[in-house]
Amino acid sequence: MATANIKQVARHAGVSLGTVSNVLNRPDTVAPATRQRVLDAITELGYVRNDSARQLRAGHSRTVAIVVLDVANPFFTDLVRGAEQVVEDAGAMLVVCNSGEDSARERRHLDLLQEQRVRGVLITPVGHGSQPHLDMLIDRDIPVVLVDRGTGQASRCSVAVDDVRGGRLAMDHLLERAHRRIAYVGGPFSIAQVADRHAGAAAALEDHSDAELRVATTTSLTVAAGRHAAEDLLALPALQRPTAVFCANDLIALGVLQEMTARGLRVPADVAIVGYDDIEFAGAAAVPLSSVRQPREQLGRTAAQLLLEEASSGETHRHRHVVFQPELVVRQSSDQPRR
Ligand code: RIB
C-alpha cells in the first residue's frame, strides 16, 4: 500500500496543509488539541515524512554518511561512535554504509549518497577505484573526508594515523626482542594502510642485515584471513618458519593467534604476534595481544568535525590533513625475548 501523503493527512484531520507542516516542523506553534488530531491522522494513515524532498528544498540534507571497509571490524565501530557524537551534536544524523572491502559495492553506495544529496561523506576507501565517484560528490558540493587514510590531496580533508611509523614501531619491538625471521601478514596491498604498515616494517630492517621480513599477503583483513595465513606459515620448513608475526590489523592477528595455538604452538615462546588498531578484543584475547594503537574514536570525531566545518563554510574552507601518531601497546603475545 502506498504511504499517505500530506494532503490526505490534512483532509483526514480536517486542517490545512500549513497546519500539518507546522505540526511536523514547528509543533509548538500549533494548539495541543489540533496537534494531537494531526498526529493521530499521521498514525492512522501511516504517513512517512519525505525528508529528502524537504531537505532538498532547504538546499541541504541533515544526513552525513560514513562508508567503512568492514562493519564486522571493531576498529570501525569505535570510529563510527566518535563520528556519531559530533554529527548528532550538530543536529544531523549519521548513516553507516559498508563497502565490505569491495570497490564495486563502494561505488554503488557513493552513487546512492549522491542521489540522496547527503550533507557529506566520510570514507575509508577500498582503494583508488572510487576516485571518480568521490570527485563527482565534490563537484556536487558534497564534501568528502578520507578517514584512516591520509593523502594530502588538495580536493578533500583527511584524518589518519602515521601507519609507516606504526609499522616501524611494531618491527623495532620484535627486533629488540631478538627476532630475525619475521612475517608480515596483511592485504590486499591496494589498501594504503596495509602497504604503509609494511613499508614501516621494511624500513626498520634496514639497520638489521641479519633479519628477514617474509610477506604473507591476504585477500582481506579478517580473522579467517589470519588463520589461513598462519596455516601457510606453519607449512614452511622449520628453519624458514618465522619466530614472530606482525599483522596488518588486530582481526588478522587474532586469526593467527587462533591457528597457532590450535596447532600447539606457544605464544610468545614459539611465535610472537603483534597486531594493529588495539581494538578492545586485543587486550581481552586468550593471550593478550600486543598491538599498535590507533586513536579510533578521535579519528571519527576529527573527521566529522572537518566535514561539518567544510559543509558550513563552503568556499572559505581550507582542506586540512590531520595525522595522529600511533602508540605500541606491548602485551603477553610478544613480551619475551626470542628463545
Ligand atoms: O582501514 C583499513 C584497516 O586499517 C582496517 O582493517 C582497520 O583495522 C585499520 O587497521
Short mmCIF file of N, CA, C and O in Angstrom, two decimals, residues 44 71 143 153 200 209 247:
data_model
loop_
_atom_site.label_atom_id
_atom_site.label_comp_id
_atom_site.label_asym_id
_atom_site.label_seq_id
_atom_site.Cartn_x
_atom_site.Cartn_y
_atom_site.Cartn_z
N GLU A 44 -2.80 6.94 11.92
CA GLU A 44 -3.86 6.11 11.31
C GLU A 44 -3.60 5.87 9.82
O GLU A 44 -3.82 4.79 9.30
N VAL A 71 32.11 -3.57 8.47
CA VAL A 71 31.33 -3.31 9.70
C VAL A 71 31.63 -4.36 10.77
O VAL A 71 31.36 -4.12 11.95
N PRO A 143 30.83 17.52 0.44
CA PRO A 143 32.21 17.35 0.91
C PRO A 143 32.52 15.90 1.26
O PRO A 143 31.63 15.15 1.70
N GLN A 153 45.71 15.10 -0.54
CA GLN A 153 45.05 15.60 -1.76
C GLN A 153 44.46 16.98 -1.52
O GLN A 153 43.87 17.25 -0.46
N GLY A 200 56.76 0.65 6.75
CA GLY A 200 57.43 0.99 8.01
C GLY A 200 58.20 -0.19 8.57
O GLY A 200 59.32 -0.05 9.06
N SER A 209 70.79 -6.28 8.96
CA SER A 209 71.03 -7.08 7.74
C SER A 209 70.84 -8.57 8.02
O SER A 209 70.66 -9.37 7.11
N CYS A 247 51.03 -8.29 12.14
CA CYS A 247 49.79 -8.36 11.34
C CYS A 247 49.24 -6.97 11.03
O CYS A 247 49.35 -6.06 11.85
#
